[in-house]
Amino acid sequence: MSEEYVLQLEHIRKEYPGVVALKDVTLELRKGEILALIGENGAGKSTLIKCCSGAVIPTSGKIIVNGKEYDSMTPQLAAENGIAIIYQEFNNVKELSAAENLFLGRPIKKGIVVDKKAMEREAAKAFEQLRIKINPKTLMKDLTVGYQQMVEIAKAIQQDAKILIMDEPSAPLTSAEVESMFRVVERLRKEGISIIYISHRLEEIYRLSDRILVLRDGEYVKTLQTSESHVQELIKLMVGRELTETYPPRGDCIDKSQVVLEVKDLTGNGDENISLKVHKGEILGLGGLVGAGRTELAEMIFGAAKRQSGQMFINGKEVNPKTPREAIDTGIALVPEDRKRHGAMLGISIKDNINMPIYEKNSTLSVINSKKEVATAEKYRENMAIKTPSLHQLMKNLSGGNQQKVILGRWLAANSELIIFDEPTRGIDVGAKYEIYKIMNDLVEKEGKAILMISSEMEELMGMSDRIVVLSEGKMTGELAKEEFNQEVIMEFASEARTSIEEEKTV
Ligand SMILES: Nc1ncnc2c1ncn2[C@@H]1O[C@H](COP(=O)(O)OP(=O)(O)OP(=O)(O)O)[C@@H](O)[C@H]1O
Ligand SMILES: [Mg+2]
């Protein structure tokens, strides 16, 4: 074995019934480097790193850690070898404190009693070491996702991890949180910890990584030196073809005479006096920092959260949806931010997931029009390039990004007048992003729908919206017409109502 590498995966193959998730993949991780792992949805990234933790047993291949060769890992072996993984959905217990989560499964004890004080002391030390301000006593549910993730990182460090693997760590974070996470990750690299970093955001890859490993369709494509590679080259290696434009062009299709959605002085769910209009054929972008109240607004419009006052109109007619079911019936659809938690039914097939809202509509019918369902599902599989051997495949067997595409397909199939997209391309690869933008364009341009799009990606917000409304702390702070789009101005509006900078607060 080479002295140089702390971890080597050799000729890894993983087969599932009908799918070869990994074919002869090789990975070498050096001490103290950040190796980015990139590839389209379903390329095999998560499967590969799960081989390192013992969550997946490779069909064949070798795993070499610290000079020792293994056919497969177990969670215990991985821990003994200093391998820690931060998965996309962390397994924390919301009702326990940060300290208790840090020592979950291996509490410090005094005799037979759990020593809470000692755990809090040790947790404080671990947070201190990472220079993050978390009170060890704070309950997990009271921490933002960003801080919850920090607890996960602290846990890995506390367990003396030498190899830290992160699966799309930035996906649920706000831009300020992403910055803090980067600082922590960079500090860990300085301390000699080796990191595998999975992300769909190429700017992050350039900012953080030393080398980049590209997977495509379960196969190893290439490992590049980050400083010597170019974005276009990476995209081509991932997608297998050239992608020149980021946002597909859209014709002028706004019909100002038709207001599809109007909300007047909407108050509730943390928002105050929100008034806005979305016209037929228009994409209205909703900008702001995470926590600005955008998802909360979407939930109110969709009847998933109660509003205290204000009015809502669909095509000029006052509506008052009190449940999502009623909202769907009035022609409103919501593609939620956390698609996995809100809506993906993991135990049923792709086809049934796509047909879900339609399903509910027909729930009184005992015979479901299966042919039509298959056709609908097939259409979205094709449009969004959902990677699966069969539409009858269970949701849980799809890669993270492909599950998102299925949920997106479901809401598009619901055939609504107004579609609210909450972070539509989060966790979705570059090629599929473009396809989703094309679908959004078609919805407004060809089908005359109205779209309300929440996006924390500034480029996407400006690239796709016809108009942008900015929220901050539950209030509307600005509105920009297309010709006024400007990143600094949007950021200013986004932080207008804020009293203190998030990072300075100790939570
Ligand atoms: N338990 C399983 N049963 C069947 N197929 C599976 C299973 N787990 C993963 N797969 C398949 O293996 C392939 C690779 O999936 P993986 O989750 O590793 O992709 P990924 O690169 O992490 O994608 P994403 O960017 O969407 O998270 C996919 O085609 C997926 O459907
Ligand atoms: Mg994945």
XYZ file of C-alpha atoms and ligand atoms in Angstrom:
539
model
C 0.000 0.000 0.000
C 1.089 3.534 -0.562
C 2.045 5.629 2.454
C 0.487 8.611 0.799
C -3.163 7.563 1.077
C -5.310 7.317 4.170
C -8.100 5.593 2.293
C -8.188 3.645 -0.938
C -11.139 2.076 -2.657
C -10.141 -0.365 -5.350
C -12.330 -1.761 -8.112
C -15.524 -1.299 -6.146
C -18.598 -2.842 -7.708
C -22.093 -2.727 -6.284
C -25.043 -4.483 -7.849
C -28.695 -4.150 -6.949
C -31.439 -6.108 -8.679
C -31.627 -4.554 -12.124
C -29.076 -1.829 -11.359
C -25.317 -1.750 -11.283
C -24.785 1.233 -8.998
C -20.982 1.094 -9.109
C -18.715 -0.475 -11.693
C -15.010 -0.802 -10.984
C -14.653 2.485 -9.099
C -11.331 3.520 -7.629
C -10.786 6.349 -5.159
C -7.674 7.481 -3.345
C -7.769 9.952 -0.492
C -4.615 11.706 0.707
C -3.918 12.874 4.209
C -5.176 16.391 4.826
C -6.846 16.888 1.474
C -10.373 17.717 0.461
C -11.423 15.408 -2.312
C -14.627 16.465 -4.036
C -16.866 13.691 -5.327
C -19.132 14.831 -8.125
C -21.523 13.340 -10.657
C -25.114 13.492 -11.797
C -28.052 12.275 -9.728
C -27.761 8.518 -9.522
C -24.089 8.471 -10.512
C -23.279 6.425 -7.407
C -21.749 9.003 -5.044
C -23.779 8.125 -1.962
C -23.450 4.412 -2.633
C -19.675 4.748 -2.859
C -19.264 6.563 0.420
C -21.689 4.203 2.131
C -19.212 1.439 1.263
C -16.746 3.291 3.531
C -19.113 3.320 6.496
C -20.384 -0.217 6.208
C -23.884 0.922 5.298
C -23.412 -0.707 1.896
C -21.542 -3.978 1.320
C -19.785 -3.909 -2.061
C -20.388 -6.812 -4.410
C -16.652 -6.871 -5.057
C -13.572 -4.716 -4.582
C -11.225 -3.719 -1.783
C -11.216 -1.034 0.876
C -7.817 -0.143 2.290
C -7.680 1.983 5.424
C -4.578 2.651 7.451
C -2.749 -0.057 5.548
C -5.365 -2.686 6.317
C -7.303 -4.320 3.547
C -11.011 -5.100 3.864
C -13.642 -6.591 1.551
C -16.267 -4.523 3.301
C -16.674 -2.331 6.332
C -18.998 -2.439 9.307
C -20.046 0.674 11.205
C -17.802 -0.414 14.057
C -14.779 -1.025 11.820
C -15.322 2.350 10.213
C -15.400 4.048 13.615
C -12.281 2.187 14.755
C -10.530 3.382 11.633
C -11.539 6.984 12.253
C -14.061 7.230 9.423
C -17.062 9.456 10.085
C -19.868 10.233 7.673
C -22.294 13.086 7.744
C -25.284 11.942 5.744
C -27.765 14.119 3.935
C -30.371 13.615 6.628
C -28.696 13.576 9.970
C -29.847 11.087 12.551
C -30.198 13.430 15.470
C -32.774 13.320 18.215
C -34.624 16.616 18.219
C -35.805 16.382 21.830
C -32.309 15.934 23.224
C -29.719 18.626 23.840
C -26.732 19.324 21.610
C -24.457 17.669 24.178
C -26.651 14.578 24.423
C -26.700 14.280 20.654
C -22.950 14.587 20.547
C -22.688 11.567 22.820
C -25.629 9.694 21.369
C -25.102 5.955 21.748
C -21.926 6.382 23.821
C -22.838 8.527 26.816
C -20.260 9.485 29.438
C -21.136 7.733 32.674
C -20.290 8.078 36.312
C -20.710 4.559 37.510
C -23.981 3.545 35.946
C -25.463 7.024 35.822
C -25.236 9.211 32.749
C -23.022 12.167 33.583
C -24.810 15.062 31.938
C -22.418 17.683 33.294
C -19.372 15.891 31.903
C -21.044 15.554 28.506
C -21.868 19.218 28.474
C -18.286 20.078 29.398
C -16.867 17.869 26.668
C -19.363 19.167 24.140
C -18.437 22.747 25.018
C -14.798 21.823 24.396
C -15.607 20.258 21.029
C -17.625 23.313 19.939
C -14.867 25.576 21.179
C -12.320 23.633 19.145
C -14.410 24.205 16.029
C -14.988 27.789 17.127
C -18.731 27.472 16.909
C -21.006 29.089 19.405
C -23.503 26.541 20.573
C -24.754 26.181 24.092
C -24.441 22.422 24.816
C -27.740 22.527 26.708
C -29.780 23.811 23.756
C -32.260 21.272 22.472
C -31.551 20.079 18.954
C -34.985 21.203 17.769
C -34.151 24.775 18.764
C -31.020 24.841 16.622
C -31.061 25.869 12.976
C -30.166 23.192 10.441
C -26.756 24.834 10.152
C -26.022 24.414 13.821
C -27.447 20.895 13.835
C -24.916 20.065 11.179
C -22.165 21.619 13.279
C -23.158 19.282 16.095
C -22.721 16.392 13.654
C -19.276 17.639 12.675
C -18.331 18.170 16.310
C -19.431 14.630 17.010
C -17.124 13.298 14.325
C -14.223 15.307 15.712
C -15.005 14.306 19.263
C -14.807 10.677 18.123
C -11.386 11.435 16.750
C -12.308 10.986 13.102
C -9.385 11.203 10.713
C -11.507 10.828 7.621
C -14.639 12.915 7.360
C -17.102 12.217 4.591
C -19.836 14.756 3.868
C -22.783 13.995 1.563
C -24.176 17.277 0.196
C -23.581 19.149 3.449
C -24.433 22.544 2.028
C -27.827 21.574 0.589
C -29.965 22.546 3.594
C -27.876 25.536 4.682
C -28.262 29.285 4.266
C -25.424 31.122 2.591
C -24.148 32.435 5.927
C -24.260 28.934 7.332
C -22.424 27.585 4.312
C -19.651 30.096 4.996
C -19.329 28.955 8.621
C -19.297 25.346 7.510
C -16.527 26.091 4.986
C -14.428 27.705 7.672
C -14.807 24.671 9.902
C -13.999 22.290 7.060
C -10.920 24.292 6.091
C -9.724 24.328 9.661
C -10.115 20.551 9.847
C -8.054 20.133 6.706
C -5.288 22.224 8.276
C -5.319 19.882 11.230
C -4.591 16.992 8.898
C -8.081 15.547 8.601
C -8.914 14.113 5.184
C -12.270 15.002 3.739
C -14.491 13.635 0.997
C -16.985 16.304 -0.001
C -20.032 15.626 -2.177
C -21.864 18.565 -3.734
C -23.773 19.576 -6.841
C -22.617 23.172 -6.479
C -19.520 23.556 -8.533
C -18.540 26.914 -7.065
C -18.174 25.161 -3.707
C -16.038 22.475 -5.247
C -13.704 25.154 -6.589
C -13.625 27.028 -3.347
C -12.862 24.027 -1.146
C -11.362 21.051 -2.855
C -7.819 20.056 -3.722
C -8.816 17.346 -6.147
C -12.030 16.275 -7.849
C -13.203 12.769 -8.625
C -15.914 12.488 -11.268
C -18.351 9.578 -11.447
C -20.750 8.998 -14.298
C -23.338 6.243 -14.403
C -21.594 4.293 -11.674
C -18.260 4.472 -13.412
C -15.043 6.202 -12.499
C -14.386 8.926 -15.056
C -11.394 10.921 -13.901
C -9.626 12.523 -10.952
C -8.509 16.094 -11.562
C -6.413 18.647 -9.772
C -8.949 21.373 -8.897
C -6.577 24.218 -9.770
C -6.040 22.787 -13.237
C -9.663 22.107 -14.146
C -12.417 24.244 -15.657
C -16.147 24.292 -15.012
C -17.069 23.422 -18.583
C -14.690 20.483 -18.488
C -16.218 19.206 -15.240
C -19.733 19.504 -16.586
C -18.783 17.638 -19.702
C -17.139 14.869 -17.677
C -20.224 14.570 -15.453
C -22.950 14.881 -18.025
C -21.118 13.347 -20.942
C -22.056 16.221 -23.221
C -21.469 19.938 -23.571
C -23.868 22.291 -21.738
C -23.374 25.857 -22.831
C -26.222 27.903 -21.396
C -27.315 27.807 -17.786
C -30.815 29.187 -18.234
C -32.921 28.233 -21.226
C -34.393 31.267 -23.008
C -38.067 32.109 -22.486
C -40.281 34.225 -24.692
C -42.289 37.146 -23.375
C -45.432 35.398 -22.193
C -46.708 37.441 -19.252
C -50.353 38.400 -19.444
C -50.590 41.429 -17.147
C -54.357 41.508 -17.522
C -54.727 38.188 -15.728
C -53.763 37.937 -12.103
C -53.657 34.264 -11.201
C -52.716 34.706 -7.558
C -53.232 37.758 -5.441
C -52.611 37.904 -1.730
C -53.573 40.988 0.256
C -52.158 41.755 3.680
C -51.538 38.145 4.492
C -50.536 37.760 8.126
C -49.742 34.602 10.074
C -47.163 31.840 10.382
C -44.520 34.438 11.200
C -45.303 36.699 8.240
C -46.840 40.150 8.360
C -48.926 41.999 5.802
C -47.643 40.315 2.681
C -49.280 41.559 -0.530
C -48.281 40.314 -3.936
C -49.582 39.324 -7.349
C -48.508 36.654 -9.784
C -49.734 37.011 -13.363
C -50.523 34.406 -15.937
C -47.315 33.375 -17.676
C -45.121 34.939 -15.028
C -42.431 33.579 -12.751
C -42.300 35.623 -9.585
C -39.132 35.013 -7.593
C -39.224 35.145 -3.828
C -35.820 36.104 -2.477
C -34.459 36.442 1.027
C -32.284 34.703 3.542
C -33.346 31.406 5.019
C -35.664 32.206 7.891
C -37.064 35.237 6.066
C -40.512 33.658 6.045
C -40.702 32.545 2.429
C -41.512 28.890 3.074
C -43.922 30.100 5.753
C -45.697 32.253 3.181
C -45.870 29.333 0.772
C -47.380 27.154 3.489
C -50.055 29.736 4.196
C -50.993 30.090 0.563
C -51.088 26.310 0.270
C -53.348 25.926 3.298
C -50.693 24.031 5.193
C -50.396 26.766 7.804
C -53.044 28.945 9.341
C -53.313 32.578 8.420
C -54.593 35.108 10.885
C -55.773 37.754 8.486
C -55.619 38.867 4.892
C -57.232 37.759 1.674
C -56.330 35.461 -1.145
C -57.632 35.387 -4.713
C -57.206 32.875 -7.511
C -58.095 34.301 -10.904
C -59.941 37.132 -9.169
C -62.076 34.852 -7.047
C -61.577 34.917 -3.321
C -60.426 31.578 -1.945
C -59.801 30.402 1.543
C -57.998 27.065 1.518
C -57.672 25.684 5.019
C -55.939 22.470 4.038
C -53.567 21.477 1.232
C -56.378 19.358 -0.190
C -58.545 22.480 -0.528
C -55.623 24.413 -1.984
C -55.070 21.728 -4.608
C -58.769 21.889 -5.462
C -58.561 25.654 -5.975
C -55.675 25.144 -8.386
C -52.622 25.664 -6.197
C -49.678 23.289 -6.077
C -46.654 23.413 -3.827
C -43.406 21.620 -4.579
C -41.971 21.689 -1.062
C -38.445 22.487 -0.060
C -37.808 19.369 1.906
C -39.131 16.974 -0.650
C -37.991 13.920 1.211
C -39.767 14.773 4.387
C -42.829 16.280 2.774
C -44.175 13.879 0.356
C -41.847 11.184 -0.873
C -43.553 7.906 -0.058
C -40.501 5.702 0.166
C -42.329 2.394 0.324
C -44.304 2.732 -2.909
C -43.343 2.893 -6.563
C -42.214 5.833 -8.657
C -45.352 5.610 -10.738
C -47.596 5.804 -7.673
C -45.572 8.662 -6.237
C -45.978 10.691 -9.398
C -49.693 10.005 -9.567
C -50.367 10.764 -5.929
C -52.478 13.950 -6.010
C -54.459 12.643 -8.934
C -54.816 9.454 -6.971
C -56.414 11.303 -4.094
C -58.818 12.999 -6.437
C -59.934 9.620 -7.707
C -59.871 7.936 -4.371
C -63.577 7.135 -4.589
C -62.991 5.147 -7.737
C -61.923 1.631 -7.063
C -60.340 1.145 -10.438
C -57.556 3.535 -11.159
C -56.847 4.368 -14.717
C -53.545 2.624 -14.700
C -52.688 3.139 -18.349
C -52.970 6.870 -17.960
C -50.901 6.729 -14.799
C -48.143 4.875 -16.521
C -48.216 7.381 -19.380
C -48.024 10.316 -16.974
C -45.194 8.761 -15.029
C -43.391 7.873 -18.235
C -43.670 11.455 -19.467
C -41.996 12.871 -16.378
C -39.392 10.150 -16.260
C -38.404 11.145 -19.767
C -38.613 14.917 -19.259
C -36.527 14.912 -16.161
C -34.305 11.954 -16.973
C -35.284 10.114 -13.796
C -32.719 7.379 -13.525
C -34.370 4.042 -12.847
C -34.669 0.666 -14.523
C -38.456 0.685 -14.035
C -41.332 2.928 -12.996
C -42.300 0.183 -10.590
C -39.065 0.637 -8.676
C -39.678 1.655 -5.055
C -38.910 5.281 -4.199
C -36.453 4.317 -1.471
C -34.179 2.699 -4.030
C -33.689 5.906 -5.985
C -30.796 8.289 -5.429
C -31.579 11.469 -3.468
C -31.754 13.716 -6.496
C -33.912 11.318 -8.447
C -36.417 11.156 -5.602
C -36.670 14.920 -5.853
C -37.370 14.724 -9.547
C -40.197 12.256 -8.900
C -41.835 14.598 -6.392
C -41.445 17.458 -8.816
C -43.157 15.315 -11.442
C -46.017 14.601 -9.089
C -46.847 18.259 -8.636
C -46.526 19.005 -12.288
C -48.942 16.175 -12.978
C -51.444 17.767 -10.594
C -52.249 20.315 -13.274
C -52.610 23.451 -11.191
C -52.956 27.119 -12.148
C -50.376 28.351 -9.703
C -47.330 26.322 -8.855
C -45.170 27.270 -5.913
C -41.641 25.939 -6.179
C -39.692 26.009 -2.953
C -36.006 25.666 -3.852
C -36.776 23.700 -7.028
C -33.261 22.573 -7.902
C -31.729 21.939 -4.535
C -29.734 18.719 -4.672
C -30.332 18.359 -8.377
C -27.429 17.954 -10.782
C -26.483 20.488 -13.463
C -27.930 18.599 -16.394
C -31.257 17.967 -14.682
C -31.368 21.556 -13.406
C -31.467 22.741 -16.963
C -34.291 20.303 -17.701
C -36.255 21.580 -14.718
C -35.795 25.172 -15.876
C -37.067 24.146 -19.285
C -40.111 22.559 -17.671
C -40.764 25.751 -15.699
C -40.454 27.776 -18.892
C -42.906 25.505 -20.688
C -45.353 25.792 -17.809
C -45.567 29.567 -18.103
C -44.950 29.913 -21.805
C -46.920 27.043 -23.316
C -49.444 26.240 -20.596
C -50.069 29.745 -19.267
C -49.423 28.851 -15.639
C -48.182 31.193 -12.961
C -45.159 30.300 -10.880
C -44.026 31.518 -7.494
C -40.431 30.422 -7.012
C -38.519 30.526 -3.749
C -34.794 30.308 -4.298
C -31.781 30.944 -2.139
C -29.463 30.651 -5.101
C -28.994 34.180 -6.255
C -28.096 33.195 -9.801
C -31.153 31.027 -10.161
C -33.388 33.697 -8.675
C -32.151 36.278 -11.154
C -31.820 33.833 -14.031
C -35.380 32.508 -13.872
C -37.609 35.236 -12.393
C -39.534 37.910 -14.273
C -39.844 39.889 -11.084
C -38.438 39.431 -7.594
C -40.052 40.149 -4.254
C -37.734 40.090 -1.249
C -38.738 39.135 2.280
C -36.876 39.684 5.492
C -38.009 38.601 8.928
C -41.518 37.970 7.731
C -41.958 41.314 6.012
C -41.786 42.402 2.401
C -38.749 44.622 2.060
C -38.425 45.127 -1.658
C -39.603 44.404 -5.161
C -37.492 44.464 -8.303
C -38.458 44.470 -11.967
C -36.259 42.434 -14.289
C -34.185 45.398 -15.410
C -33.435 46.244 -11.781
C -32.057 42.809 -10.855
C -28.862 43.217 -8.957
C -27.289 40.911 -6.417
C -26.217 43.619 -3.978
C -29.620 45.281 -3.990
C -31.355 41.972 -3.324
C -28.973 41.195 -0.483
C -29.615 44.608 1.003
C -33.373 44.090 0.937
C -32.867 40.618 2.342
C -31.075 41.898 5.404
C -33.131 45.051 5.851
C -35.301 44.061 8.773
C -32.611 42.106 10.482
C -31.391 43.388 13.783
C -28.261 41.364 14.322
C -25.960 39.202 12.306
C -26.828 35.590 12.805
C -23.293 34.448 13.472
C -22.815 36.767 16.401
C -25.635 35.232 18.294
C -24.889 32.342 20.584
C -27.742 29.928 20.391
N -31.149 -0.089 -2.309
C -31.126 0.118 -3.623
N -31.802 -0.693 -4.469
C -31.779 -0.497 -5.802
N -31.103 0.486 -6.405
C -30.398 1.333 -5.628
C -30.377 1.199 -4.204
N -29.602 2.182 -3.706
C -29.155 2.888 -4.762
N -29.630 2.384 -5.916
C -29.351 2.894 -7.276
O -27.964 3.101 -7.399
C -27.697 4.236 -8.201
C -26.753 5.182 -7.509
O -27.422 5.827 -6.465
P -26.716 6.872 -5.477
O -27.677 7.154 -4.400
O -25.381 6.368 -5.085
O -26.553 8.157 -6.422
P -25.955 9.600 -6.104
O -24.793 9.797 -7.008
O -25.708 9.730 -4.652
O -27.113 10.560 -6.601
P -27.744 11.948 -5.979
O -26.899 13.051 -6.490
O -29.089 11.992 -6.606
O -27.776 11.823 -4.504
C -29.037 4.829 -8.562
O -29.403 4.418 -9.847
C -29.967 4.245 -7.531
O -31.258 4.141 -8.041
Mg -26.659 10.936 -3.113
